[in-house]
Amino acid sequence: MTQSDKKRNTNPMDIDIIPEDALEHTYYRNRNGRFRHTKPSIKDILISVLILFIATGTGILFQSFEFSEANIITVYLLAVLLISVFTKSYLCNVVSSLLGVLLFNFFFTEPRFTFHAYEQEYFFTFSMMLIASIMTGTLAG
């Protein structure tokens, strides 16, 4: 094998070494050995509230254009997804999922502006909405 054959068959690889001091220590290891963020910051909470506020406003706009409730549910799922992308706390994701379901119940189900729902199917809708928003938020985070 000639020298030029050896150069052609080599596969260059870069190795970057990052010192441990350069890493941000905002995690803790739970009992299962997985890393979780400790608690949400004020910035995370404000981002979550702002995104849920925008989602509710968008839902009210969709309702005025007589869109179906499925479109409004999708807006809340997108909001939880955005919250999990823009915040660092797992707790923000779970709380915003629950708040999204409560806001949908309060503003968009009959009777409006209460936490009651007359139709039996809403219990299933709320359950699926909560599960889907927690799952998508967790996967995005």
C-alpha positions as a LaTeX table, in Angstrom:
\begin{tabular}{lrrr}
\hline
Residue & $x$ (\AA) & $y$ (\AA) & $z$ (\AA) \\
\hline
Met1 & 0.00 & 0.00 & 0.00 \\
Thr2 & 1.43 & 3.35 & $-1.00$ \\
Gln3 & 1.48 & 6.51 & 1.13 \\
Ser4 & $-1.33$ & 8.12 & $-0.93$ \\
Asp5 & $-3.59$ & 5.04 & $-0.40$ \\
Lys6 & $-3.14$ & 5.34 & 3.37 \\
Lys7 & $-4.17$ & 9.02 & 3.31 \\
Arg8 & $-7.29$ & 8.29 & 1.25 \\
Asn9 & $-8.53$ & 5.54 & 3.58 \\
Thr10 & $-8.14$ & 7.47 & 6.82 \\
Asn11 & $-11.20$ & 8.96 & 8.41 \\
Pro12 & $-10.40$ & 12.28 & 10.14 \\
Met13 & $-12.09$ & 12.81 & 13.48 \\
Asp14 & $-12.12$ & 15.80 & 15.83 \\
Ile15 & $-12.31$ & 15.30 & 19.55 \\
Asp16 & $-13.41$ & 18.23 & 21.69 \\
Ile17 & $-12.76$ & 18.07 & 25.42 \\
Ile18 & $-15.03$ & 20.25 & 27.54 \\
Pro19 & $-13.86$ & 20.80 & 31.11 \\
Glu20 & $-16.43$ & 20.02 & 33.77 \\
Asp21 & $-16.17$ & 23.53 & 35.19 \\
Ala22 & $-17.63$ & 24.92 & 31.97 \\
Leu23 & $-20.88$ & 22.97 & 32.39 \\
Glu24 & $-23.85$ & 24.63 & 34.00 \\
His25 & $-24.87$ & 22.81 & 37.19 \\
Thr26 & $-28.63$ & 23.41 & 37.25 \\
Tyr27 & $-29.48$ & 19.72 & 37.37 \\
Tyr28 & $-29.73$ & 17.16 & 40.09 \\
Arg29 & $-29.79$ & 13.39 & 39.79 \\
Asn30 & $-33.00$ & 11.78 & 41.01 \\
Arg31 & $-33.35$ & 8.24 & 42.38 \\
Asn32 & $-33.61$ & 6.69 & 38.92 \\
Gly33 & $-30.34$ & 8.28 & 37.86 \\
Arg34 & $-32.03$ & 10.72 & 35.49 \\
Phe35 & $-31.25$ & 14.41 & 35.49 \\
Arg36 & $-33.98$ & 16.96 & 36.22 \\
His37 & $-33.97$ & 20.71 & 36.59 \\
Thr38 & $-34.44$ & 21.79 & 40.16 \\
Lys39 & $-37.10$ & 24.50 & 40.21 \\
Pro40 & $-38.43$ & 27.00 & 37.69 \\
Ser41 & $-36.99$ & 30.48 & 37.60 \\
Ile42 & $-39.06$ & 33.64 & 37.52 \\
Lys43 & $-38.19$ & 33.95 & 33.84 \\
Asp44 & $-39.58$ & 30.44 & 33.16 \\
Ile45 & $-42.80$ & 31.26 & 34.99 \\
Leu46 & $-43.26$ & 34.54 & 33.11 \\
Ile47 & $-42.62$ & 32.85 & 29.77 \\
Ser48 & $-45.18$ & 30.17 & 30.63 \\
Val49 & $-47.83$ & 32.69 & 31.65 \\
Leu50 & $-47.21$ & 34.79 & 28.53 \\
Ile51 & $-47.49$ & 31.82 & 26.18 \\
Leu52 & $-50.69$ & 30.59 & 27.87 \\
Phe53 & $-52.11$ & 34.12 & 27.70 \\
Ile54 & $-51.38$ & 34.28 & 23.96 \\
Ala55 & $-52.90$ & 30.81 & 23.48 \\
Thr56 & $-56.09$ & 31.89 & 25.26 \\
Gly57 & $-56.30$ & 35.05 & 23.15 \\
Thr58 & $-55.80$ & 32.99 & 20.01 \\
Gly59 & $-58.50$ & 30.58 & 21.16 \\
Ile60 & $-60.92$ & 33.47 & 21.71 \\
Leu61 & $-60.08$ & 34.74 & 18.22 \\
Phe62 & $-60.65$ & 31.26 & 16.76 \\
Gln63 & $-63.96$ & 31.04 & 18.59 \\
Ser64 & $-65.08$ & 34.37 & 17.12 \\
Phe65 & $-64.35$ & 32.93 & 13.66 \\
Glu66 & $-66.41$ & 29.87 & 14.68 \\
Phe67 & $-63.53$ & 27.39 & 14.48 \\
Ser68 & $-64.12$ & 24.02 & 16.12 \\
Glu69 & $-62.97$ & 23.21 & 19.65 \\
Ala70 & $-60.39$ & 20.81 & 18.21 \\
Asn71 & $-58.53$ & 23.78 & 16.72 \\
Ile72 & $-58.50$ & 25.53 & 20.09 \\
Ile73 & $-57.20$ & 22.37 & 21.79 \\
Thr74 & $-54.43$ & 22.27 & 19.20 \\
Val75 & $-53.49$ & 25.85 & 20.11 \\
Tyr76 & $-53.08$ & 24.82 & 23.75 \\
Leu77 & $-51.01$ & 21.78 & 22.78 \\
Leu78 & $-48.77$ & 24.06 & 20.73 \\
Ala79 & $-48.51$ & 26.42 & 23.71 \\
Val80 & $-47.33$ & 23.62 & 26.00 \\
Leu81 & $-44.86$ & 22.53 & 23.34 \\
Leu82 & $-43.47$ & 26.07 & 23.11 \\
Ile83 & $-43.28$ & 26.35 & 26.89 \\
Ser84 & $-41.23$ & 23.18 & 27.09 \\
Val85 & $-38.90$ & 24.49 & 24.38 \\
Phe86 & $-38.41$ & 27.97 & 25.85 \\
Thr87 & $-38.22$ & 27.06 & 29.55 \\
Lys88 & $-35.75$ & 24.86 & 31.39 \\
Ser89 & $-38.02$ & 23.45 & 34.06 \\
Tyr90 & $-39.93$ & 20.19 & 33.80 \\
Leu91 & $-42.33$ & 21.55 & 36.42 \\
Cys92 & $-43.32$ & 24.42 & 34.10 \\
Asn93 & $-44.28$ & 21.86 & 31.48 \\
Val94 & $-46.54$ & 19.86 & 33.80 \\
Val95 & $-48.15$ & 22.91 & 35.40 \\
Ser96 & $-48.74$ & 24.58 & 32.03 \\
Ser97 & $-50.36$ & 21.37 & 30.75 \\
Leu98 & $-52.76$ & 21.41 & 33.68 \\
Leu99 & $-53.39$ & 25.14 & 33.31 \\
Gly100 & $-54.04$ & 24.69 & 29.59 \\
Val101 & $-56.79$ & 22.18 & 30.33 \\
Leu102 & $-58.29$ & 24.45 & 33.01 \\
Leu103 & $-58.18$ & 27.50 & 30.73 \\
Phe104 & $-59.84$ & 25.55 & 27.93 \\
Asn105 & $-62.55$ & 24.42 & 30.36 \\
Phe106 & $-63.07$ & 27.93 & 31.73 \\
Phe107 & $-63.21$ & 29.85 & 28.44 \\
Phe108 & $-64.43$ & 27.42 & 25.80 \\
Thr109 & $-66.85$ & 24.86 & 27.26 \\
Glu110 & $-70.48$ & 25.37 & 28.19 \\
Pro111 & $-71.25$ & 26.92 & 30.66 \\
Arg112 & $-68.59$ & 29.48 & 29.91 \\
Phe113 & $-66.52$ & 31.16 & 32.64 \\
Thr114 & $-66.97$ & 28.28 & 35.06 \\
Phe115 & $-65.05$ & 25.11 & 35.69 \\
His116 & $-68.16$ & 22.96 & 35.12 \\
Ala117 & $-68.82$ & 21.01 & 31.96 \\
Tyr118 & $-72.33$ & 19.77 & 31.21 \\
Glu119 & $-71.44$ & 17.19 & 28.59 \\
Gln120 & $-70.05$ & 13.85 & 29.77 \\
Glu121 & $-67.59$ & 13.64 & 26.86 \\
Tyr122 & $-65.57$ & 16.60 & 28.19 \\
Phe123 & $-64.09$ & 14.45 & 30.95 \\
Phe124 & $-62.53$ & 12.26 & 28.26 \\
Thr125 & $-61.49$ & 15.34 & 26.24 \\
Phe126 & $-59.81$ & 16.94 & 29.26 \\
Ser127 & $-58.03$ & 13.70 & 30.16 \\
Met128 & $-56.68$ & 13.15 & 26.65 \\
Met129 & $-55.70$ & 16.81 & 26.35 \\
Leu130 & $-53.76$ & 16.63 & 29.62 \\
Ile131 & $-51.99$ & 13.39 & 28.70 \\
Ala132 & $-51.13$ & 14.60 & 25.20 \\
Ser133 & $-49.82$ & 17.95 & 26.40 \\
Ile134 & $-47.65$ & 16.39 & 29.11 \\
Met135 & $-46.25$ & 13.85 & 26.67 \\
Thr136 & $-45.49$ & 16.34 & 23.90 \\
Gly137 & $-44.05$ & 18.82 & 26.34 \\
Thr138 & $-41.83$ & 16.18 & 27.92 \\
Leu139 & $-40.60$ & 14.95 & 24.57 \\
Ala140 & $-39.87$ & 18.48 & 23.39 \\
Gly141 & $-38.06$ & 19.33 & 26.60 \\
\hline
\end{tabular}
